[in-house]
Amino acid sequence: LAAACEIECHARAGDVVSALSSSAAGGLMGFGLTLYATHLCVVFVGGRLFGVPRPDLLLASNANIGNPATAAAMAASMGWSGRVLPAILVGTMGNAVGTILGLTLGVNLLSRM
């Protein structure tokens, strides 16, 4: 977390070269690439196994990585008007469930320390 804050401070100060050449930048970029690559593999393999249409997979992925607003904007810009409301609802439900699971996990882990 401290490394991410350091990079953010450099980037906000306009010192992009310093932010990207920071020792933490490579590790954070590698972690992000691994995280997103794993996400896409799980989404597309799971979608193929269950026969989910590709537009629905793309919107679900967008709602997961981005937020409901970006998923709705993507649906509208791609001409998928029938998928705008479901994108918002699924993204909002994902945020709610993720928040509850994250808080529960955090409380359970911290209570054991």
PDB file of N, CA, C and O in Angstrom, residues 16-42:
ATOM      1  N   VAL A  16       5.997  12.120 -13.626  1.00  0.00           N
ATOM      2  CA  VAL A  16       5.624  10.808 -14.146  1.00  0.00           C
ATOM      3  C   VAL A  16       6.848   9.913 -14.300  1.00  0.00           C
ATOM      4  O   VAL A  16       6.797   8.724 -13.999  1.00  0.00           O
ATOM      5  N   VAL A  17       7.953  10.468 -14.734  1.00  0.00           N
ATOM      6  CA  VAL A  17       9.172   9.670 -14.922  1.00  0.00           C
ATOM      7  C   VAL A  17       9.623   9.082 -13.596  1.00  0.00           C
ATOM      8  O   VAL A  17       9.961   7.900 -13.505  1.00  0.00           O
ATOM      9  N   SER A  18       9.579   9.881 -12.537  1.00  0.00           N
ATOM     10  CA  SER A  18       9.967   9.384 -11.219  1.00  0.00           C
ATOM     11  C   SER A  18       8.995   8.322 -10.725  1.00  0.00           C
ATOM     12  O   SER A  18       9.395   7.343 -10.104  1.00  0.00           O
ATOM     13  N   ALA A  19       7.722   8.508 -11.014  1.00  0.00           N
ATOM     14  CA  ALA A  19       6.717   7.531 -10.571  1.00  0.00           C
ATOM     15  C   ALA A  19       6.925   6.195 -11.261  1.00  0.00           C
ATOM     16  O   ALA A  19       6.850   5.142 -10.642  1.00  0.00           O
ATOM     17  N   LEU A  20       7.202   6.225 -12.567  1.00  0.00           N
ATOM     18  CA  LEU A  20       7.365   4.977 -13.308  1.00  0.00           C
ATOM     19  C   LEU A  20       8.710   4.320 -13.062  1.00  0.00           C
ATOM     20  O   LEU A  20       8.852   3.121 -13.226  1.00  0.00           O
ATOM     21  N   SER A  21       9.708   5.099 -12.668  1.00  0.00           N
ATOM     22  CA  SER A  21      11.018   4.513 -12.416  1.00  0.00           C
ATOM     23  C   SER A  21      11.185   4.112 -10.954  1.00  0.00           C
ATOM     24  O   SER A  21      12.214   3.600 -10.568  1.00  0.00           O
ATOM     25  N   SER A  22      10.160   4.326 -10.151  1.00  0.00           N
ATOM     26  CA  SER A  22      10.192   3.926  -8.752  1.00  0.00           C
ATOM     27  C   SER A  22      10.391   2.423  -8.654  1.00  0.00           C
ATOM     28  O   SER A  22       9.942   1.661  -9.506  1.00  0.00           O
ATOM     29  N   SER A  23      11.042   1.976  -7.597  1.00  0.00           N
ATOM     30  CA  SER A  23      11.317   0.543  -7.438  1.00  0.00           C
ATOM     31  C   SER A  23      10.034  -0.258  -7.272  1.00  0.00           C
ATOM     32  O   SER A  23       9.990  -1.446  -7.580  1.00  0.00           O
ATOM     33  N   ALA A  24       8.979   0.370  -6.799  1.00  0.00           N
ATOM     34  CA  ALA A  24       7.722  -0.345  -6.575  1.00  0.00           C
ATOM     35  C   ALA A  24       6.869  -0.436  -7.835  1.00  0.00           C
ATOM     36  O   ALA A  24       5.959  -1.253  -7.899  1.00  0.00           O
ATOM     37  N   ALA A  25       7.159   0.393  -8.829  1.00  0.00           N
ATOM     38  CA  ALA A  25       6.295   0.452 -10.017  1.00  0.00           C
ATOM     39  C   ALA A  25       6.267  -0.874 -10.762  1.00  0.00           C
ATOM     40  O   ALA A  25       5.204  -1.342 -11.165  1.00  0.00           O
ATOM     41  N   GLY A  26       7.413  -1.508 -10.924  1.00  0.00           N
ATOM     42  CA  GLY A  26       7.462  -2.777 -11.658  1.00  0.00           C
ATOM     43  C   GLY A  26       6.671  -3.872 -10.969  1.00  0.00           C
ATOM     44  O   GLY A  26       5.929  -4.615 -11.605  1.00  0.00           O
ATOM     45  N   GLY A  27       6.810  -3.956  -9.663  1.00  0.00           N
ATOM     46  CA  GLY A  27       6.082  -4.969  -8.911  1.00  0.00           C
ATOM     47  C   GLY A  27       4.581  -4.747  -8.956  1.00  0.00           C
ATOM     48  O   GLY A  27       3.804  -5.691  -9.113  1.00  0.00           O
ATOM     49  N   LEU A  28       4.170  -3.491  -8.835  1.00  0.00           N
ATOM     50  CA  LEU A  28       2.741  -3.185  -8.882  1.00  0.00           C
ATOM     51  C   LEU A  28       2.160  -3.438 -10.269  1.00  0.00           C
ATOM     52  O   LEU A  28       1.043  -3.942 -10.404  1.00  0.00           O
ATOM     53  N   MET A  29       2.926  -3.098 -11.294  1.00  0.00           N
ATOM     54  CA  MET A  29       2.445  -3.349 -12.652  1.00  0.00           C
ATOM     55  C   MET A  29       2.362  -4.843 -12.927  1.00  0.00           C
ATOM     56  O   MET A  29       1.403  -5.319 -13.537  1.00  0.00           O
ATOM     57  N   GLY A  30       3.330  -5.598 -12.459  1.00  0.00           N
ATOM     58  CA  GLY A  30       3.298  -7.044 -12.621  1.00  0.00           C
ATOM     59  C   GLY A  30       2.121  -7.674 -11.884  1.00  0.00           C
ATOM     60  O   GLY A  30       1.441  -8.559 -12.414  1.00  0.00           O
ATOM     61  N   PHE A  31       1.869  -7.196 -10.676  1.00  0.00           N
ATOM     62  CA  PHE A  31       0.726  -7.699  -9.907  1.00  0.00           C
ATOM     63  C   PHE A  31      -0.588  -7.384 -10.623  1.00  0.00           C
ATOM     64  O   PHE A  31      -1.463  -8.248 -10.739  1.00  0.00           O
ATOM     65  N   GLY A  32      -0.709  -6.160 -11.127  1.00  0.00           N
ATOM     66  CA  GLY A  32      -1.928  -5.771 -11.839  1.00  0.00           C
ATOM     67  C   GLY A  32      -2.142  -6.586 -13.099  1.00  0.00           C
ATOM     68  O   GLY A  32      -3.257  -7.050 -13.370  1.00  0.00           O
ATOM     69  N   LEU A  33      -1.084  -6.790 -13.870  1.00  0.00           N
ATOM     70  CA  LEU A  33      -1.205  -7.602 -15.088  1.00  0.00           C
ATOM     71  C   LEU A  33      -1.589  -9.042 -14.769  1.00  0.00           C
ATOM     72  O   LEU A  33      -2.431  -9.631 -15.446  1.00  0.00           O
ATOM     73  N   THR A  34      -0.997  -9.604 -13.726  1.00  0.00           N
ATOM     74  CA  THR A  34      -1.338 -10.968 -13.324  1.00  0.00           C
ATOM     75  C   THR A  34      -2.792 -11.053 -12.870  1.00  0.00           C
ATOM     76  O   THR A  34      -3.517 -11.986 -13.238  1.00  0.00           O
ATOM     77  N   LEU A  35      -3.218 -10.074 -12.103  1.00  0.00           N
ATOM     78  CA  LEU A  35      -4.592 -10.051 -11.598  1.00  0.00           C
ATOM     79  C   LEU A  35      -5.597  -9.972 -12.738  1.00  0.00           C
ATOM     80  O   LEU A  35      -6.558 -10.755 -12.789  1.00  0.00           O
ATOM     81  N   TYR A  36      -5.383  -9.057 -13.683  1.00  0.00           N
ATOM     82  CA  TYR A  36      -6.327  -8.885 -14.788  1.00  0.00           C
ATOM     83  C   TYR A  36      -6.282 -10.056 -15.765  1.00  0.00           C
ATOM     84  O   TYR A  36      -7.313 -10.458 -16.303  1.00  0.00           O
ATOM     85  N   ALA A  37      -5.109 -10.624 -16.004  1.00  0.00           N
ATOM     86  CA  ALA A  37      -5.014 -11.782 -16.891  1.00  0.00           C
ATOM     87  C   ALA A  37      -5.754 -12.983 -16.293  1.00  0.00           C
ATOM     88  O   ALA A  37      -6.482 -13.687 -16.995  1.00  0.00           O
ATOM     89  N   THR A  38      -5.590 -13.187 -14.990  1.00  0.00           N
ATOM     90  CA  THR A  38      -6.307 -14.270 -14.319  1.00  0.00           C
ATOM     91  C   THR A  38      -7.810 -14.037 -14.379  1.00  0.00           C
ATOM     92  O   THR A  38      -8.588 -14.960 -14.645  1.00  0.00           O
ATOM     93  N   HIS A  39      -8.226 -12.794 -14.150  1.00  0.00           N
ATOM     94  CA  HIS A  39      -9.647 -12.446 -14.212  1.00  0.00           C
ATOM     95  C   HIS A  39     -10.220 -12.773 -15.589  1.00  0.00           C
ATOM     96  O   HIS A  39     -11.269 -13.419 -15.690  1.00  0.00           O
ATOM     97  N   LEU A  40      -9.551 -12.334 -16.632  1.00  0.00           N
ATOM     98  CA  LEU A  40     -10.059 -12.578 -17.987  1.00  0.00           C
ATOM     99  C   LEU A  40     -10.104 -14.065 -18.317  1.00  0.00           C
ATOM    100  O   LEU A  40     -11.061 -14.535 -18.944  1.00  0.00           O
ATOM    101  N   CYS A  41      -9.093 -14.813 -17.901  1.00  0.00           N
ATOM    102  CA  CYS A  41      -9.097 -16.260 -18.161  1.00  0.00           C
ATOM    103  C   CYS A  41     -10.274 -16.935 -17.467  1.00  0.00           C
ATOM    104  O   CYS A  41     -10.984 -17.742 -18.072  1.00  0.00           O
ATOM    105  N   VAL A  42     -10.502 -16.596 -16.203  1.00  0.00           N
ATOM    106  CA  VAL A  42     -11.610 -17.199 -15.463  1.00  0.00           C
ATOM    107  C   VAL A  42     -12.943 -16.823 -16.096  1.00  0.00           C
ATOM    108  O   VAL A  42     -13.823 -17.668 -16.286  1.00  0.00           O
TER     109      VAL A  42
END
